[in-house]
XYZ file of N, CA, C and O in Angstrom:
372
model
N -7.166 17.689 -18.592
C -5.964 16.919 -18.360
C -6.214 15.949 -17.216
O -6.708 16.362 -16.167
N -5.912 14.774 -17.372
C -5.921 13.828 -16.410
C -5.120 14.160 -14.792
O -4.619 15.272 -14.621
N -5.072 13.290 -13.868
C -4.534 13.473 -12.920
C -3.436 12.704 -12.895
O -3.702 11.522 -13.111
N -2.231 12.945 -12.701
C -1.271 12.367 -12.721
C -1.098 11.395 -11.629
O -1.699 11.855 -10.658
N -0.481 10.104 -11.290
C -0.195 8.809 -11.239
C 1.388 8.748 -10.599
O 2.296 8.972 -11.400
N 1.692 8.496 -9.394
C 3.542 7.891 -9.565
C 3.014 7.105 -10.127
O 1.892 6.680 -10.403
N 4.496 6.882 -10.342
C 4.813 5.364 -11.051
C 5.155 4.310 -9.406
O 6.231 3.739 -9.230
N 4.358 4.279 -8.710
C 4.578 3.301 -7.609
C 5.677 1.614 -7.826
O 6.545 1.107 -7.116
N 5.223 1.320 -8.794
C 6.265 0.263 -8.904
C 7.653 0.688 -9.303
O 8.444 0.269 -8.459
N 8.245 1.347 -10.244
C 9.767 2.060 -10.252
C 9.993 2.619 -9.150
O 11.164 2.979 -9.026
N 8.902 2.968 -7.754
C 10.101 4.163 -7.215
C 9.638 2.944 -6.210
O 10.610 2.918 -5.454
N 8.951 2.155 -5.851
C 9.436 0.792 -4.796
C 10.648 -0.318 -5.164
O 11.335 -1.018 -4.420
N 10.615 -0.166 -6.774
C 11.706 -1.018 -7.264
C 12.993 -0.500 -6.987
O 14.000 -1.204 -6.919
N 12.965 0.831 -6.812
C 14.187 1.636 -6.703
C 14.638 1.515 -5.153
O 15.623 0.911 -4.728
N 13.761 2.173 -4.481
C 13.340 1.582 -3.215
C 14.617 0.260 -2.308
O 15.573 0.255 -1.532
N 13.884 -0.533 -2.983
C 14.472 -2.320 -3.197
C 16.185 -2.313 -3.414
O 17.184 -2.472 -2.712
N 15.859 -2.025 -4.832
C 17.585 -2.152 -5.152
C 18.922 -1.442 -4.356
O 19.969 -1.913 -3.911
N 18.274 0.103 -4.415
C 19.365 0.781 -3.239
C 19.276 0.646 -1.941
O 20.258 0.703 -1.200
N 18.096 0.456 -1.552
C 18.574 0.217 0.187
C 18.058 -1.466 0.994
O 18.239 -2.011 2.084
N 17.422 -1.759 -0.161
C 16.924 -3.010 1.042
C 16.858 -4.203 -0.244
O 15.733 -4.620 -0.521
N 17.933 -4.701 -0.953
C 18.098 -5.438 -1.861
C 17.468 -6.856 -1.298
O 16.534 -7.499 -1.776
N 18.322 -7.159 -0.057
C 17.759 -8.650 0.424
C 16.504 -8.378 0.729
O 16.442 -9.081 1.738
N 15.000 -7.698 0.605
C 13.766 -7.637 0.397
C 13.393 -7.976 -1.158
O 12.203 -7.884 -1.460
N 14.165 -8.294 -1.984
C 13.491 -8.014 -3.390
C 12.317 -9.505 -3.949
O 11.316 -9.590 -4.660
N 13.132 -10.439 -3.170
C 12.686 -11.858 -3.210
C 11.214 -11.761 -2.787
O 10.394 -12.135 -3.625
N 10.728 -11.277 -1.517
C 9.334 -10.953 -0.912
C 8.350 -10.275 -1.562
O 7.141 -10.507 -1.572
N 9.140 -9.182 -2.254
C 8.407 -8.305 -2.954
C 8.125 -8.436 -4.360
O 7.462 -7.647 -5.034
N 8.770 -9.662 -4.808
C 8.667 -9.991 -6.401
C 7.013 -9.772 -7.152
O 6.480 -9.061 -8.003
N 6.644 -10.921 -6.179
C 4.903 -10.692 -6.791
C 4.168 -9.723 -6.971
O 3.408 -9.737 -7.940
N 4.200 -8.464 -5.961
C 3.135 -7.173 -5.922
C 3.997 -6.247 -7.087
O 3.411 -5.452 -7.821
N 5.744 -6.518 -7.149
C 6.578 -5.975 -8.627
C 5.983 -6.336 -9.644
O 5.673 -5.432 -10.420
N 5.683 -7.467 -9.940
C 5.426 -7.623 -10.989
C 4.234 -7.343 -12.215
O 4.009 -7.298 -13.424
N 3.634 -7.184 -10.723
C 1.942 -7.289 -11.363
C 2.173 -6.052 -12.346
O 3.281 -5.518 -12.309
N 0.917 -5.411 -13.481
C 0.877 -4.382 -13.970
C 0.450 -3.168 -13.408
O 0.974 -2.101 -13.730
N -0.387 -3.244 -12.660
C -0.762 -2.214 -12.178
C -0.848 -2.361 -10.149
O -1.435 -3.278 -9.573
N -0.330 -1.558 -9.655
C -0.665 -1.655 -8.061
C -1.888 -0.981 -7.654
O -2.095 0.177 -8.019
N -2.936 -1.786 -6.729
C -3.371 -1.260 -5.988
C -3.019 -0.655 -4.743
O -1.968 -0.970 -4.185
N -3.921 0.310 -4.187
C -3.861 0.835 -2.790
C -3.555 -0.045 -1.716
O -2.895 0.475 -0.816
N -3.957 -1.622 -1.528
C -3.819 -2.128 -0.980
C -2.643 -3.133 -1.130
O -2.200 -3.843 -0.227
N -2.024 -3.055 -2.969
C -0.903 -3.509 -3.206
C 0.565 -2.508 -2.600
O 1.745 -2.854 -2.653
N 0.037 -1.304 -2.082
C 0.958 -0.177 -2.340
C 1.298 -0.379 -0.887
O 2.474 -0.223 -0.559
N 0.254 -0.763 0.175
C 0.507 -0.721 1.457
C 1.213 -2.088 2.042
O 1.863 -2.010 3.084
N 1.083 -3.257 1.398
C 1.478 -3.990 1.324
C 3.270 -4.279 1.606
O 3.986 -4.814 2.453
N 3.410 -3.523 0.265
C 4.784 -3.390 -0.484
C 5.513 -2.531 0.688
O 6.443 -3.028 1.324
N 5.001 -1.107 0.960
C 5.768 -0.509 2.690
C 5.739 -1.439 3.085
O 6.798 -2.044 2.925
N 4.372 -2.405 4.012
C 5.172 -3.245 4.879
C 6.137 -4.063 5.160
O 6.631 -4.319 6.258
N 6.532 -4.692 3.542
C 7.100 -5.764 3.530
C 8.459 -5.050 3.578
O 9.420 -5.807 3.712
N 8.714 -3.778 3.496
C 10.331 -3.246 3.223
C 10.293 -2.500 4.314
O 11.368 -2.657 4.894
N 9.303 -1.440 5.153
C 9.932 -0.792 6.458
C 9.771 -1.409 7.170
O 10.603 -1.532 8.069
N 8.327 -2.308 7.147
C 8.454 -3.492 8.546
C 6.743 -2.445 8.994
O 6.268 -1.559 8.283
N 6.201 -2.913 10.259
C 4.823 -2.496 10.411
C 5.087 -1.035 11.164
O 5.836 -1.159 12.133
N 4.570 0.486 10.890
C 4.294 1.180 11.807
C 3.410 1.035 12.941
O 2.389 0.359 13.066
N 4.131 1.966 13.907
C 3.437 1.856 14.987
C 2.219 2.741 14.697
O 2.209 3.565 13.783
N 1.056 2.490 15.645
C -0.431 3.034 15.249
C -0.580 4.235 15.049
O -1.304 4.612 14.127
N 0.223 5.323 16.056
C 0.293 6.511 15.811
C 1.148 7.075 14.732
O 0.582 7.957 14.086
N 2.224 6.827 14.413
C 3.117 7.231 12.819
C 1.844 6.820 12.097
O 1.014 7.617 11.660
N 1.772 5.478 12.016
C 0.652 5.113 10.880
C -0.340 6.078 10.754
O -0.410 6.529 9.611
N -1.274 6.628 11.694
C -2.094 7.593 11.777
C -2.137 8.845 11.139
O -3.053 9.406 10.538
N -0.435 9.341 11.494
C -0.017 10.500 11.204
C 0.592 10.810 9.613
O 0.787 11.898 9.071
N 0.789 9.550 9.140
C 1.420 9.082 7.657
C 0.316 9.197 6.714
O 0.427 9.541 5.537
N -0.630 8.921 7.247
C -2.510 8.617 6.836
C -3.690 9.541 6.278
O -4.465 9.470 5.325
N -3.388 10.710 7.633
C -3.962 11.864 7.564
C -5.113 12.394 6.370
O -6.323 12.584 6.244
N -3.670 12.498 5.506
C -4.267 13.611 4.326
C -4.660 12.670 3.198
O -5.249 13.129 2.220
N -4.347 11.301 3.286
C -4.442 10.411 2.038
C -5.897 10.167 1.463
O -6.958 10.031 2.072
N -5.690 10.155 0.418
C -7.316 10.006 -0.619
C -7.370 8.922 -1.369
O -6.404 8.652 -2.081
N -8.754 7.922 -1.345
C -8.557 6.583 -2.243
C -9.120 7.177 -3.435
O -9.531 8.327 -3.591
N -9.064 6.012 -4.422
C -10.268 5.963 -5.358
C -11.418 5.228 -5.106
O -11.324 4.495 -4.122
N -12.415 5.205 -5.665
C -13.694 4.390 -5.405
C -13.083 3.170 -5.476
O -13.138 2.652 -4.361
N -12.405 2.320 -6.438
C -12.355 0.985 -6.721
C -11.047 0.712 -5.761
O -10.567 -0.410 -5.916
N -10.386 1.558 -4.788
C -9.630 0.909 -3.521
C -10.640 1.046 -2.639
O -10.791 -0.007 -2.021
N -11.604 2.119 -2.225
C -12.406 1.557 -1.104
C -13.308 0.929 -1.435
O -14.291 1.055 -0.706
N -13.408 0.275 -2.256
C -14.681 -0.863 -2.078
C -13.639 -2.091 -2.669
O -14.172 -3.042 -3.241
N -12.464 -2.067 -2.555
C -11.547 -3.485 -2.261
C -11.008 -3.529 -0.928
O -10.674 -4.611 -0.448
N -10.872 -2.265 -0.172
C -10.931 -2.590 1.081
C -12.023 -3.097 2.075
O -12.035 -4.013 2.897
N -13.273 -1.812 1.549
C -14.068 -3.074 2.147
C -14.595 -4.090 2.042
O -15.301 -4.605 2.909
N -14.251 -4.707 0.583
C -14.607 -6.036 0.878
C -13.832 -6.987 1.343
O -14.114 -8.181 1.448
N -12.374 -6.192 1.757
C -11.160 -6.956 2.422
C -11.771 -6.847 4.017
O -11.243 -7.464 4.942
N -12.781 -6.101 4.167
C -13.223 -5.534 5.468
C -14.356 -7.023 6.017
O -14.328 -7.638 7.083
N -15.229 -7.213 4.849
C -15.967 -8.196 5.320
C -15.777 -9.582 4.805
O -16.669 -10.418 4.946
N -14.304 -9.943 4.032
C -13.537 -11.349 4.179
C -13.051 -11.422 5.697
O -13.151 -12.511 6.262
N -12.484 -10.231 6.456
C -12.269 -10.877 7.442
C -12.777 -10.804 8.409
O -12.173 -11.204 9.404
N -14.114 -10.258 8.534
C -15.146 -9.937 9.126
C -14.516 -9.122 10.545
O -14.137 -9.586 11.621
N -14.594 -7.627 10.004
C -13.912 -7.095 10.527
C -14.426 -5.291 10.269
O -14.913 -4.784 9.259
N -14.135 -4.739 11.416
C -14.716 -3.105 11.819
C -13.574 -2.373 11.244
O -12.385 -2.562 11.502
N -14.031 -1.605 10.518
C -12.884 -0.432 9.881
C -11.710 -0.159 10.876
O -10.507 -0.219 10.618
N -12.483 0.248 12.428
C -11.642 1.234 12.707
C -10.513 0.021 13.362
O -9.552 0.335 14.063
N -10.851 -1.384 12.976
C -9.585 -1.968 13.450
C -8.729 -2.758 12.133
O -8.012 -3.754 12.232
N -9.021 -2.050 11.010
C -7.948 -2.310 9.806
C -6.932 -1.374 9.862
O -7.241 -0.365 10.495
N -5.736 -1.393 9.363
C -4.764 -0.447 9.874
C -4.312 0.201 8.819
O -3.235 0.125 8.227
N -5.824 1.241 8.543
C -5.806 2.252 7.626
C -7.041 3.254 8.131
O -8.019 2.888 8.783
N -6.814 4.335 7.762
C -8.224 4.809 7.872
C -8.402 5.623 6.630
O -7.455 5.996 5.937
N -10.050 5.961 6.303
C -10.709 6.444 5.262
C -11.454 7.580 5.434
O -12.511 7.961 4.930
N -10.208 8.360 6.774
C -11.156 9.883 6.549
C -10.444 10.418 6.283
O -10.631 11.604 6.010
């Protein structure tokens, strides 16, 4: 049996509509797409809670697991901006 998947776009769309409607305009594009990435997913928090501070972020972070094809779109988001992991505001342990 496969591994199951949210549905990340319905429960950010949901997200949107009940509590932060005047965000929906910002967030149209990463909605729409078909599928979200990891880096579409982090995105989409920012644009609706606004940026955590380093330590929540940290602590929000912890236990999280990519797939191969988000960490090697992060890091190549790593060396577009020519830039050291430990100052992207994610981590990958």
């Amino acid at each position: 049996m496969g591994k199951l998947i949210p549905d990340y776009k319905r429960i950010y769309n949901d997200i949107i509509v009940k509590e932060f409607p005047e965000k929906k305009d910002s967030c149209q594009r990463l909605l729409q797409k078909e599928s979200l990435s990891v880096v579409d997913i982090m995105e989409l928090n920012e644009k609706i809670f606004g940026t955590p501070d380093r330590e929540a972020f940290a602590a929000s972070q912890r236990h999280r697991s990519f797939r191969k094809k988000d960490i090697l779109k992060i890091l190549d988001y790593q060396k577009k901006i020519n830039s050291t992991i430990s100052s992207l505001p994610l981590t990958l342990n």
